[in-house]
Coordinates of C-alpha atoms and ligand atoms in Angstrom, one line a residue:
Chain A
X210 CA -3.5 -57.0 5.7
X211 CA -1.5 -54.8 7.9
X212 CA -2.0 -55.4 11.6
X213 CA -1.6 -52.9 14.5
X214 CA 1.3 -53.0 16.8
X215 CA 1.3 -51.0 20.0
X216 CA 4.6 -49.2 20.6
X217 CA 5.2 -48.1 24.1
X218 CA 7.9 -45.7 25.4
X219 CA 9.6 -47.1 28.5
X220 CA 11.8 -45.0 30.7
X221 CA 14.8 -46.9 32.0
X222 CA 13.8 -47.3 35.6
X223 CA 12.8 -50.3 37.6
X224 CA 9.2 -51.4 37.4
X225 CA 8.3 -49.7 34.1
X226 CA 7.8 -52.8 32.1
X227 CA 5.8 -54.5 34.9
X228 CA 3.7 -51.4 35.0
X229 CA 2.6 -51.9 31.4
X230 CA 1.7 -55.6 32.0
X231 CA -0.1 -54.8 35.3
X232 CA -2.4 -52.3 33.4
X233 CA -3.0 -54.7 30.5
X234 CA -3.6 -57.7 32.8
X235 CA -6.0 -55.9 35.1
X236 CA -8.0 -54.7 32.0
X237 CA -8.2 -58.2 30.6
X238 CA -6.0 -57.5 27.6
X239 CA -4.4 -60.7 26.1
X240 CA -1.0 -60.3 24.5
X241 CA -0.2 -62.4 21.5
X242 CA 3.4 -61.5 21.3
X243 CA 5.8 -58.7 22.1
X244 CA 9.4 -57.6 21.9
X245 CA 11.6 -54.9 23.5
X246 CA 14.4 -52.7 22.2
X247 CA 16.5 -51.1 24.9
X248 CA 19.3 -48.6 25.2
X249 CA 21.0 -47.7 28.4
X250 CA 18.6 -44.9 28.8
X251 CA 15.2 -45.9 27.5
X252 CA 13.4 -48.7 25.8
X253 CA 10.6 -49.4 23.3
X254 CA 8.1 -52.1 24.0
X255 CA 6.2 -53.5 21.0
X256 CA 3.1 -55.5 21.6
X257 CA 0.7 -57.4 19.4
X258 CA -2.8 -57.9 20.8
X259 CA -6.3 -58.1 19.4
X260 CA -7.6 -55.5 21.9
X261 CA -5.2 -52.8 20.8
X262 CA -7.7 -50.0 21.0
X263 CA -8.6 -50.8 24.6
X264 CA -4.9 -51.4 25.4
X265 CA -4.0 -48.0 24.0
X266 CA -6.6 -46.2 26.0
X267 CA -5.8 -47.8 29.3
X268 CA -2.0 -47.4 28.8
X269 CA -2.5 -43.7 28.0
X270 CA -4.6 -43.3 31.1
X271 CA -1.7 -44.8 32.9
X272 CA 0.5 -41.9 31.5
X273 CA 2.4 -44.1 29.0
X274 CA 3.2 -42.7 25.5
X275 CA 1.8 -45.2 23.0
X276 CA 1.9 -45.1 19.3
X277 CA 0.1 -47.4 16.8
X278 CA 2.4 -48.9 14.2
X279 CA 1.3 -50.8 11.1
X280 CA 3.3 -54.1 10.9
X281 CA 3.0 -57.2 8.7
X282 CA 2.4 -60.7 10.2
X283 CA 3.8 -63.4 7.9
X284 CA 3.4 -67.2 8.3
X285 CA 6.7 -68.9 7.8
X286 CA 7.5 -72.6 7.7
X287 CA 8.9 -73.5 11.1
X288 CA 11.9 -75.3 9.9
X289 CA 15.6 -74.6 9.3
X290 CA 16.0 -72.1 6.5
X291 CA 12.4 -70.9 6.8
X292 CA 13.3 -67.4 7.9
X293 CA 16.3 -67.0 5.7
X294 CA 14.3 -67.8 2.6
X295 CA 11.7 -65.0 3.2
X296 CA 14.5 -62.6 4.1
X297 CA 16.2 -63.5 0.8
X298 CA 13.0 -62.6 -1.1
X299 CA 12.8 -59.2 0.6
X300 CA 16.4 -58.5 -0.1
X301 CA 16.0 -59.4 -3.7
X302 CA 13.0 -57.0 -4.1
X303 CA 14.9 -54.3 -2.2
X304 CA 12.4 -54.2 0.6
X305 CA 13.8 -52.8 3.8
X306 CA 12.9 -54.4 7.2
X307 CA 13.1 -51.9 10.1
X308 CA 12.9 -54.6 12.8
X309 CA 11.2 -58.0 13.3
X310 CA 10.4 -60.5 15.9
X311 CA 8.6 -63.9 15.8
X312 CA 6.6 -66.4 17.8
X313 CA 7.6 -69.8 16.7
X314 CA 5.5 -72.6 18.1
X315 CA 7.0 -76.0 19.1
X316 CA 3.7 -77.8 18.3
X317 CA 2.8 -76.6 14.8
X318 CA 4.7 -76.5 11.6
X319 CA 4.4 -72.8 11.1
X320 CA 5.9 -69.8 12.9
X321 CA 4.6 -66.2 12.7
X322 CA 7.0 -63.4 11.9
X323 CA 6.0 -59.8 12.8
X324 CA 7.9 -57.3 10.7
X325 CA 8.0 -53.6 10.5
X326 CA 8.7 -52.4 6.9
X327 CA 9.5 -49.0 5.5
X328 CA 6.8 -49.8 2.9
X329 CA 4.4 -52.4 4.3
X330 CA 2.2 -52.5 1.2
X331 CA 5.1 -53.5 -1.0
X332 CA 6.1 -56.2 1.5
X333 CA 2.6 -57.6 1.5
X334 CA 2.5 -57.7 -2.3
X335 CA 5.8 -59.7 -2.3
X336 CA 4.5 -62.1 0.3
X337 CA 1.3 -62.7 -1.6
X338 CA 3.3 -63.5 -4.8
X339 CA 5.5 -66.0 -3.0
X340 CA 4.7 -69.7 -2.7
X341 CA 5.6 -70.7 0.8
X342 CA 4.6 -67.6 2.8
X343 CA 1.3 -66.1 3.8
X344 CA 0.5 -62.6 5.1
X345 CA -1.9 -63.0 8.0
X346 CA -4.9 -60.9 9.2
X347 CA -5.3 -60.1 12.8
X348 CA -7.8 -62.9 13.0
X349 CA -5.3 -65.4 11.5
X350 CA -2.6 -64.3 14.0
X351 CA -5.0 -64.9 16.9
X352 CA -5.9 -68.3 15.6
X353 CA -2.3 -69.3 15.1
X354 CA -1.6 -68.3 18.7
X355 CA -4.6 -70.3 20.0
X356 CA -3.6 -73.4 18.0
X357 CA -0.2 -73.2 19.5
X358 CA -1.6 -72.8 23.0
X359 CA -4.1 -75.6 22.6
X360 CA -1.5 -78.1 21.5
X361 CA 1.0 -77.2 24.2
Chain B
X1010 CA 44.1 -15.2 60.6
X1011 CA 46.9 -16.7 58.6
X1012 CA 50.6 -15.8 59.0
X1013 CA 50.4 -13.5 56.0
X1014 CA 48.1 -11.0 57.8
X1015 CA 51.0 -9.9 60.0
X1016 CA 53.0 -8.9 57.0
X1017 CA 52.4 -6.0 54.8
X1018 CA 49.9 -7.2 52.1
X1019 CA 48.5 -4.0 50.7
X1020 CA 49.4 -3.4 47.1
X1021 CA 47.9 0.1 46.6
X1022 CA 47.4 3.0 49.0
X1023 CA 43.9 3.4 47.7
X1024 CA 42.9 0.2 49.4
X1025 CA 43.4 1.8 52.8
X1026 CA 42.2 5.4 52.3
X1027 CA 40.3 6.9 55.2
X1028 CA 36.6 6.4 54.4
X1029 CA 35.8 10.1 53.9
X1030 CA 38.7 10.4 51.5
X1031 CA 37.6 7.3 49.6
X1032 CA 34.0 8.4 49.4
X1033 CA 35.0 11.9 48.2
X1034 CA 37.1 10.2 45.5
X1035 CA 34.1 8.0 44.6
X1036 CA 31.8 11.1 44.3
X1037 CA 34.3 12.9 42.1
X1038 CA 34.8 9.9 39.9
X1039 CA 31.0 9.3 39.7
X1040 CA 30.3 12.8 38.5
X1041 CA 33.0 12.4 35.8
X1042 CA 31.7 9.0 34.8
X1043 CA 28.2 10.4 34.4
X1044 CA 29.4 13.4 32.4
X1045 CA 31.5 11.1 30.2
X1046 CA 28.6 8.7 29.3
X1047 CA 26.1 11.6 28.8
X1048 CA 28.5 13.1 26.3
X1049 CA 29.6 9.9 24.5
X1050 CA 27.0 7.2 24.8
X1051 CA 23.7 7.9 23.0
X1052 CA 22.0 5.1 25.1
X1053 CA 22.7 7.1 28.3
X1054 CA 22.1 10.5 26.7
X1055 CA 18.6 9.4 25.9
X1056 CA 18.0 7.9 29.3
X1057 CA 19.2 11.0 31.1
X1058 CA 17.2 13.3 28.9
X1059 CA 14.1 11.2 29.5
X1060 CA 14.7 11.3 33.3
X1061 CA 15.6 15.0 33.1
X1062 CA 19.0 14.6 34.9
X1063 CA 22.6 15.4 34.1
X1064 CA 26.0 15.3 35.7
X1065 CA 25.0 18.5 37.6
X1066 CA 22.6 16.4 39.7
X1067 CA 25.3 14.0 40.8
X1068 CA 27.2 15.5 43.7
X1069 CA 27.5 12.7 46.2
X1070 CA 27.7 8.9 46.1
X1071 CA 24.1 8.8 47.4
X1072 CA 23.1 10.6 44.2
X1073 CA 23.8 7.4 42.3
X1074 CA 20.3 6.4 43.2
X1075 CA 19.0 9.0 40.8
X1076 CA 20.6 7.1 37.9
X1077 CA 18.9 4.5 35.8
X1078 CA 19.9 0.8 36.1
X1079 CA 21.7 -1.0 33.3
X1080 CA 20.7 -4.6 32.6
X1081 CA 22.2 -7.5 30.5
X1082 CA 19.6 -6.9 27.8
X1083 CA 20.8 -3.4 27.3
X1084 CA 24.2 -4.8 26.5
X1085 CA 22.7 -7.2 23.9
X1086 CA 20.5 -4.4 22.5
X1087 CA 23.6 -2.3 21.9
X1088 CA 25.6 -5.1 20.2
X1089 CA 28.3 -5.0 19.2
X1090 CA 29.9 -1.7 20.4
X1091 CA 27.1 0.9 20.8
X1092 CA 27.9 1.5 24.4
X1093 CA 31.5 2.6 23.7
X1094 CA 32.4 5.7 25.6
X1095 CA 35.6 6.3 23.6
X1096 CA 36.3 6.3 19.8
X1097 CA 36.9 2.9 18.4
X1098 CA 40.6 3.5 17.7
X1099 CA 41.2 3.9 21.5
X1100 CA 40.4 0.2 22.1
X1101 CA 43.3 -2.0 23.0
X1102 CA 41.6 -5.3 23.7
X1103 CA 38.2 -7.0 23.2
X1104 CA 36.9 -9.9 25.2
X1105 CA 33.5 -11.4 25.2
X1106 CA 31.1 -13.0 27.7
X1107 CA 30.7 -16.8 27.9
X1108 CA 27.9 -19.1 26.8
X1109 CA 25.2 -16.7 25.8
X1110 CA 22.6 -17.3 23.1
X1111 CA 23.5 -16.1 19.7
X1112 CA 25.5 -12.9 20.1
X1113 CA 28.0 -12.5 23.0
X1114 CA 28.4 -9.3 24.8
X1115 CA 31.8 -7.6 24.5
X1116 CA 34.1 -6.6 27.3
X1117 CA 36.3 -3.9 25.9
X1118 CA 39.4 -2.1 27.2
X1119 CA 41.5 0.9 26.4
X1120 CA 45.2 0.8 27.3
X1121 CA 44.4 2.7 30.5
X1122 CA 41.7 0.2 31.3
X1123 CA 44.1 -2.7 30.9
X1124 CA 46.5 -1.0 33.3
X1125 CA 43.8 -0.6 35.9
X1126 CA 42.7 -4.2 35.4
X1127 CA 46.2 -5.5 35.9
X1128 CA 46.5 -3.4 39.0
X1129 CA 43.2 -4.7 40.4
X1130 CA 44.1 -8.3 39.9
X1131 CA 47.6 -7.6 41.4
X1132 CA 45.8 -6.3 44.5
X1133 CA 44.2 -9.6 45.4
X1134 CA 47.1 -11.7 44.1
X1135 CA 49.5 -9.8 46.3
X1136 CA 47.2 -9.9 49.3
X1137 CA 47.1 -13.7 48.8
X1138 CA 50.8 -14.3 49.0
X1139 CA 52.1 -13.8 45.5
X1140 CA 55.5 -12.1 45.4
X1141 CA 57.8 -11.2 42.5
X1142 CA 60.3 -14.0 43.1
X1143 CA 57.6 -16.6 42.7
X1144 CA 55.7 -18.4 39.9
X1145 CA 52.0 -18.5 39.3
X1146 CA 50.2 -21.1 37.1
X1147 CA 47.0 -20.0 35.3
X1148 CA 44.7 -22.9 34.5
X1149 CA 41.9 -20.7 33.3
X1150 CA 40.8 -20.7 29.7
X1151 CA 42.5 -17.9 27.7
X1152 CA 40.8 -16.6 24.5
X1153 CA 37.7 -14.4 24.7
X1154 CA 37.0 -15.3 28.3
X1155 CA 38.3 -12.5 30.6
X1156 CA 39.6 -14.9 33.4
X1157 CA 42.8 -16.1 31.8
X1158 CA 44.2 -12.8 30.5
X1159 CA 43.0 -10.8 33.5
X1160 CA 44.9 -12.9 36.0
X1161 CA 47.9 -13.3 33.6
X1162 CA 48.5 -9.5 33.5
X1163 CA 47.8 -9.2 37.2
X1164 CA 50.7 -11.7 37.9
X1165 CA 53.0 -9.8 35.5
X1166 CA 52.1 -6.6 37.4
X1167 CA 53.1 -8.2 40.7
X1168 CA 56.3 -9.1 38.9
X1169 CA 56.0 -12.9 39.4
X1170 CA 56.6 -15.5 36.6
X1171 CA 53.5 -16.5 34.9
X1172 CA 52.8 -20.0 33.4
X1173 CA 49.8 -19.6 31.0
X1174 CA 48.9 -23.3 31.2
X1175 CA 45.3 -22.6 30.2
X1176 CA 42.7 -25.4 30.6
X1177 CA 42.8 -29.1 29.9
X1178 CA 45.3 -32.0 30.2
X1179 CA 45.4 -32.2 34.0
X1180 CA 48.3 -34.7 34.0
X1181 CA 50.5 -32.2 32.1
X1182 CA 49.4 -29.4 34.5
X1183 CA 50.5 -31.5 37.4
X1184 CA 53.9 -32.2 36.0
X1185 CA 54.3 -28.5 35.1
X1186 CA 53.5 -27.5 38.7
X1187 CA 55.9 -30.0 40.1
X1188 CA 58.8 -29.4 37.7
X1189 CA 58.7 -25.7 38.0
X1190 CA 58.1 -25.6 41.8
X1191 CA 55.2 -23.2 41.3
X1192 CA 53.9 -21.4 44.4
X1193 CA 50.5 -20.1 43.2
X1194 CA 47.7 -21.9 41.4
X1195 CA 44.9 -20.0 39.7
X1196 CA 41.8 -21.8 38.3
X1197 CA 38.2 -22.6 39.2
X1198 CA 37.6 -24.2 42.6
X1199 CA 36.2 -27.4 41.0
X1200 CA 39.3 -27.7 38.8
X1201 CA 41.6 -27.4 41.9
X1202 CA 39.8 -30.4 43.4
X1203 CA 40.1 -32.2 40.0
X1204 CA 43.9 -31.6 40.0
X1205 CA 44.1 -33.1 43.5
X1206 CA 42.1 -36.1 42.4
X1207 CA 44.2 -36.8 39.3
X1208 CA 47.4 -36.3 41.3
X1209 CA 46.1 -39.1 43.7
X1210 CA 45.4 -41.3 40.7
X1211 CA 49.0 -40.8 39.7
X1212 CA 50.0 -42.2 43.0
X1213 CA 51.0 -38.8 44.4
X1214 CA 50.0 -37.2 47.8
X1215 CA 48.8 -33.8 46.4
X1216 CA 49.3 -32.0 49.8
X1217 CA 53.0 -33.2 49.9
X1218 CA 54.0 -33.7 46.4
X1219 CA 52.6 -30.6 44.7
X1220 CA 54.7 -27.5 45.5
X1221 CA 51.8 -25.0 45.5
X1222 CA 51.2 -22.9 48.6
X1223 CA 48.5 -20.5 47.6
X1224 CA 45.4 -20.7 45.3
X1225 CA 43.1 -18.0 43.9
X1226 CA 39.8 -19.5 42.8
X1227 CA 36.8 -17.9 41.1
X1228 CA 34.6 -18.1 38.0
X1229 CA 31.9 -20.2 39.6
X1230 CA 30.1 -20.5 42.9
X1231 CA 31.7 -22.4 45.7
X1232 CA 31.4 -22.9 49.5
X1233 CA 33.4 -22.9 52.7
X1234 CA 33.3 -26.7 52.7
X1235 CA 34.9 -26.7 49.3
X1236 CA 37.5 -24.3 50.6
X1237 CA 38.3 -26.7 53.5
X1238 CA 38.5 -29.6 51.1
X1239 CA 40.8 -27.8 48.7
X1240 CA 43.1 -26.6 51.5
X1241 CA 43.3 -30.0 53.0
X1242 CA 43.7 -31.9 49.7
X1243 CA 46.3 -29.5 48.2
X1244 CA 47.9 -28.3 51.4
X1245 CA 47.5 -24.6 50.5
X1246 CA 45.7 -21.4 51.5
X1247 CA 42.8 -20.8 49.2
X1248 CA 41.4 -17.4 48.3
X1249 CA 38.2 -16.3 46.7
X1250 CA 37.9 -13.5 44.2
X1251 CA 35.0 -12.0 42.3
X1252 CA 34.5 -10.3 39.0
X1253 CA 32.3 -10.2 35.9
X1254 CA 33.3 -9.3 32.4
X1255 CA 30.5 -6.7 31.9
X1256 CA 32.2 -4.3 34.3
X1257 CA 35.8 -5.5 34.1
X1258 CA 36.5 -9.3 34.6
X1259 CA 38.3 -10.7 37.6
X1260 CA 39.5 -8.0 40.0
X1261 CA 36.2 -6.4 41.1
X1262 CA 36.7 -7.9 44.6
X1263 CA 39.1 -10.3 46.3
X1264 CA 40.0 -11.6 49.7
X1265 CA 42.7 -10.4 52.0
X1266 CA 44.6 -12.7 54.4
X1267 CA 41.8 -12.4 56.9
X1268 CA 39.5 -14.1 54.4
X1269 CA 36.3 -12.8 55.9
X1270 CA 34.8 -11.5 52.7
X1271 CA 36.2 -10.1 49.5
X1272 CA 37.4 -6.5 49.6
X1273 CA 35.5 -4.4 47.1
X1274 CA 37.6 -2.2 44.9
X1275 CA 35.7 0.9 45.8
X1276 CA 38.0 3.4 44.3
X1277 CA 37.1 2.0 40.8
X1278 CA 33.5 0.9 41.3
X1279 CA 30.5 2.1 43.3
X1280 CA 28.7 -0.8 44.9
X1281 CA 25.1 -0.9 46.0
X1282 CA 23.0 -3.8 47.4
X1283 CA 19.3 -3.7 46.6
X1284 CA 16.3 -5.8 47.2
X1285 CA 15.7 -7.3 43.7
X1286 CA 11.9 -7.0 44.1
X1287 CA 11.7 -3.4 45.3
X1288 CA 15.0 -2.0 44.0
X1289 CA 15.4 -0.3 47.4
X1290 CA 18.7 -0.6 49.3
X1291 CA 18.7 -3.5 51.8
X1292 CA 19.3 -3.0 55.5
X1293 CA 23.0 -3.5 56.6
X1294 CA 23.8 -7.1 56.8
X1295 CA 21.0 -8.3 54.7
X1296 CA 21.3 -10.2 51.4
X1297 CA 20.7 -8.1 48.3
X1298 CA 21.5 -7.9 44.6
X1299 CA 24.9 -6.4 43.9
X1300 CA 24.7 -3.3 41.7
X1301 CA 27.9 -2.0 40.2
X1302 CA 28.8 1.3 38.7
X1303 CA 32.0 1.7 36.7
X1304 CA 33.8 4.8 38.1
X1305 CA 37.0 4.7 36.0
X1306 CA 36.6 2.3 33.1
X1307 CA 37.1 4.3 29.9
X1308 CA 36.1 2.0 27.0
X1309 CA 32.6 1.3 28.5
X1310 CA 31.2 2.9 31.7
X1311 CA 28.2 1.0 33.0
X1312 CA 25.9 2.8 35.4
X1313 CA 24.2 0.7 38.1
X1314 CA 24.7 -2.6 36.3
X1315 CA 22.5 -5.3 37.8
X1316 CA 24.7 -8.3 38.3
X1317 CA 21.8 -10.5 39.5
X1318 CA 24.3 -11.9 42.0
X1319 CA 23.0 -12.1 45.6
X1320 CA 25.3 -11.5 48.5
X1321 CA 25.8 -9.5 51.7
X1322 CA 28.2 -6.6 52.2
X1323 CA 30.3 -6.5 55.5
X1324 CA 30.7 -2.9 56.6
X1325 CA 32.9 -3.5 59.7
X1326 CA 36.5 -2.6 59.6
X1327 CA 38.8 -5.4 58.6
X1328 CA 41.9 -6.3 60.6
X1329 CA 44.1 -6.2 57.5
X1330 CA 44.3 -2.5 57.4
X1331 CA 42.2 -2.0 54.2
X1332 CA 39.3 0.4 54.6
X1333 CA 37.2 -1.0 51.8
X1334 CA 33.9 -2.9 52.5
X1335 CA 33.8 -6.6 51.8
X1336 CA 31.2 -8.7 49.9
X1337 CA 30.4 -12.2 51.1
X1338 CA 30.2 -15.2 48.8
X1339 CA 27.7 -15.1 46.0
X1340 CA 24.9 -17.2 47.5
X1341 CA 22.5 -17.2 44.6
X1342 CA 21.0 -15.3 41.7
X1343 CA 18.0 -13.0 41.4
X1344 CA 17.4 -14.6 38.0
X1345 CA 17.7 -18.3 37.1
X1346 CA 21.2 -18.2 35.6
X1347 CA 23.3 -21.3 36.3
X1348 CA 27.1 -21.3 36.2
X1349 CA 28.2 -24.7 34.8
X1350 CA 31.9 -25.4 34.4
X1351 CA 32.4 -21.7 34.4
X1352 CA 29.9 -21.1 31.6
X1353 CA 26.7 -19.0 32.2
X1354 CA 23.6 -20.9 31.2
X1355 CA 20.0 -20.0 31.5
X1356 CA 17.1 -22.5 31.5
X1357 CA 15.5 -20.4 28.7
X1358 CA 18.4 -21.6 26.5
X1359 CA 17.5 -25.3 27.1
X1360 CA 13.9 -24.4 26.3
X1361 CA 15.0 -22.7 23.1
X1362 CA 16.9 -25.9 22.1
X1363 CA 13.9 -28.1 22.8
X1364 CA 11.7 -25.7 20.9
X1365 CA 13.9 -25.6 17.9
X1366 CA 14.2 -29.4 17.7
X1367 CA 10.6 -30.3 18.6
X1368 CA 8.5 -27.3 17.6
X1369 CA 7.0 -27.3 21.0
X1370 CA 8.4 -27.2 24.5
X1371 CA 7.8 -30.3 26.5
X1372 CA 8.0 -30.2 30.3
X1373 CA 11.6 -30.5 31.4
X1374 CA 13.9 -30.2 34.4
X1375 CA 17.5 -29.4 34.8
X1376 CA 19.5 -31.2 37.5
X1377 CA 23.0 -30.1 38.5
X1378 CA 25.4 -32.2 40.5
X1379 CA 29.2 -32.5 40.8
X1380 CA 30.5 -36.1 40.8
X1381 CA 34.3 -36.2 40.9
X1382 CA 34.3 -32.4 41.3
X1383 CA 33.2 -31.6 37.8
X1384 CA 29.8 -30.2 37.1
X1385 CA 27.3 -32.5 35.5
X1386 CA 24.0 -31.4 33.9
X1387 CA 21.2 -33.8 33.4
X1388 CA 18.2 -32.5 31.4
X1389 CA 15.1 -34.6 31.8
X1390 CA 12.5 -34.2 29.1
X1391 CA 9.0 -35.6 29.2
X1392 CA 8.4 -37.4 26.0
X1393 CA 5.2 -36.5 24.0
X1394 CA 3.4 -38.7 21.6
X1395 CA 4.6 -36.8 18.5
X1396 CA 8.3 -37.1 19.6
X1397 CA 8.0 -40.9 20.1
X1398 CA 8.8 -43.4 17.4
X1399 CA 8.7 -47.2 17.5
X1400 CA 12.0 -47.2 15.6
X1401 CA 15.2 -47.1 17.7
X1402 CA 17.1 -45.3 15.0
X1403 CA 14.6 -42.4 15.0
X1404 CA 14.7 -42.2 18.8
X1405 CA 18.5 -42.1 18.8
X1406 CA 18.4 -39.4 16.1
X1407 CA 16.0 -37.3 18.3
X1408 CA 18.3 -37.6 21.3
X1409 CA 21.3 -36.6 19.2
X1410 CA 19.5 -33.7 17.7
X1411 CA 18.5 -32.3 21.1
X1412 CA 22.0 -32.9 22.5
X1413 CA 23.5 -31.1 19.6
X1414 CA 21.1 -28.2 19.8
X1415 CA 21.7 -27.7 23.5
X1416 CA 25.5 -27.8 22.9
X1417 CA 25.2 -25.3 20.1
X1418 CA 23.1 -22.8 22.1
X1419 CA 24.7 -23.1 25.6
X1420 CA 28.2 -24.3 24.7
X1421 CA 28.0 -27.1 27.2
X1422 CA 27.3 -30.9 26.9
X1423 CA 24.5 -32.4 29.0
X1424 CA 23.2 -35.8 29.8
X1425 CA 19.8 -36.1 28.2
X1426 CA 17.2 -38.2 29.9
X1427 CA 13.9 -38.9 28.1
X1428 CA 11.2 -39.7 30.6
X1429 CA 7.5 -40.6 30.6
X1430 CA 4.8 -37.9 30.7
X1431 CA 3.8 -36.5 34.1
X1432 CA 6.8 -37.9 35.9
X1433 CA 8.6 -34.7 36.5
X1434 CA 7.6 -32.4 39.4
X1435 CA 5.2 -29.6 38.7
X1436 CA 5.4 -26.3 40.6
X1437 CA 2.7 -23.8 41.2
X1438 CA 3.2 -20.4 39.5
X1439 CA 6.6 -19.7 38.1
X1440 CA 8.0 -23.0 36.9
X1441 CA 11.0 -24.2 38.9
X1442 CA 13.2 -25.8 36.3
X1443 CA 16.5 -26.2 38.1
X1444 CA 17.5 -28.5 40.9
X1445 CA 21.0 -27.7 42.0
X1446 CA 22.4 -30.5 44.1
X1447 CA 25.9 -29.1 44.0
X1448 CA 25.5 -27.2 47.2
X1449 CA 22.8 -26.6 49.8
X1450 CA 21.7 -23.1 50.8
X1451 CA 23.3 -23.7 54.2
X1452 CA 26.6 -24.6 52.6
X1453 CA 26.7 -21.5 50.5
X1454 CA 25.8 -19.2 53.5
X1455 CA 28.3 -20.8 55.8
Ligands
LIG1242 ZN1 40.9 -7.4 55.0

């Protein structure tokens, strides 16, 4: 149930981020969602895509340092309090979130949360046991994105 | 020529001996030095026996070329005090070299050596305008570093009042200089510019509002352009001096009022200039590596010490009346040592730090510049997949670990720059790891 995230090291100089998307675009890689973390000096770009194997290869050929990171995609009701209720569950179970990002969709009732856990298997177990949340496969995530795009 | 040149500026009669007399004195002292180390220093006894030579073979200054070189590694290998040429109880002071990996190398002195050292520092201080009715402010670090104490005792020898301000707190240094109406400033050239800058920030005109008239600067490379800037900014006459703790500390050479090279203290040292590739003497006027033999130092007597400093030696007679030859500015190194904020740093130490944190050595470059007159070091490291983490906390931990290790090993703080693979320049053959943007070759040679 874990899905692969591409983590890319970005040097802090103009054009680095554009360089990544140029390579992915010209190789026909579709991005489902992404997030960045920066410091003054460098950044980390996190990307979710179905074509992660190809993306990793072409980015490495372009001299980027790329790691694969297992993350968990969780379907969350897209309404006030949706996010806080899942966070409360993790806190109660003592499950640590390293970082997270989401793609809410204005046209569906669900949002997808991408989260990096210290122990992803424990997190998945908790999600499965919950009532309102669902751990998604790569296929599910892709469908969710498509559904959002079609309706928009 | 400055006004001083017309006055009497020679401290010691040995500075102006007729050349034959000076060279005869050097030959006599060389023979004694060789006999002394052969008898007292097992390291040299063995070297001489292997080469089949003894003091009997040393009868002129040219005979110095029969002697083996001494290198920095020999000092480390004989840590802590195996090169002593006198019994331990004769030692009066122990200093140590700056910023070396692991063990330092010691610079040790008998009471007689301390006397000589004070005298040699007094020579260039007196030549540069210091007189006994004046004050001199020492903004060098004290402690194990030879610079502070060497100059301190030189000032006392001249008979002037010494203010041992040491380093740091520039605002306080400025008020000390002003309140005491101090005539002479002693520090690194970059710190002199820093003092001027801070004085300006305080709303002062450093050339008018600071009382100093003379400055003696050393401990790091500098240029004629920097001299002009210091003189204009502070309204002083600036003098260059040279020394290294391995053979003494400051006082090995210093400028006279003509300021056309630093007079070598040839009665206490024998100087050679060799091609670092062939070890043969260079032709007159050519740049070579300065080789120094201690003629009089009792506690340790180094033979043909390879300074790795590149310079020229001027042989023509100086207008000041001294007969000693003069060395030009140090224009480079025959190894890759950098002098950063007065601390000696080798690229291999940066490599060692990366290796100890990472287990491998990634490709790296060291860049030096001098914004606001203070040396800045930027170390760029190409990140490798095993060093990279998607977690910011781990990346920050990596940066801090490298920073800390570099500081521990070199003693200096750097700006660490993580970069993508294959983005730093590659060089054929011997890797060029250092880009020094502080001065150009032309500026140094001017
Ligand atoms: Zn002179």
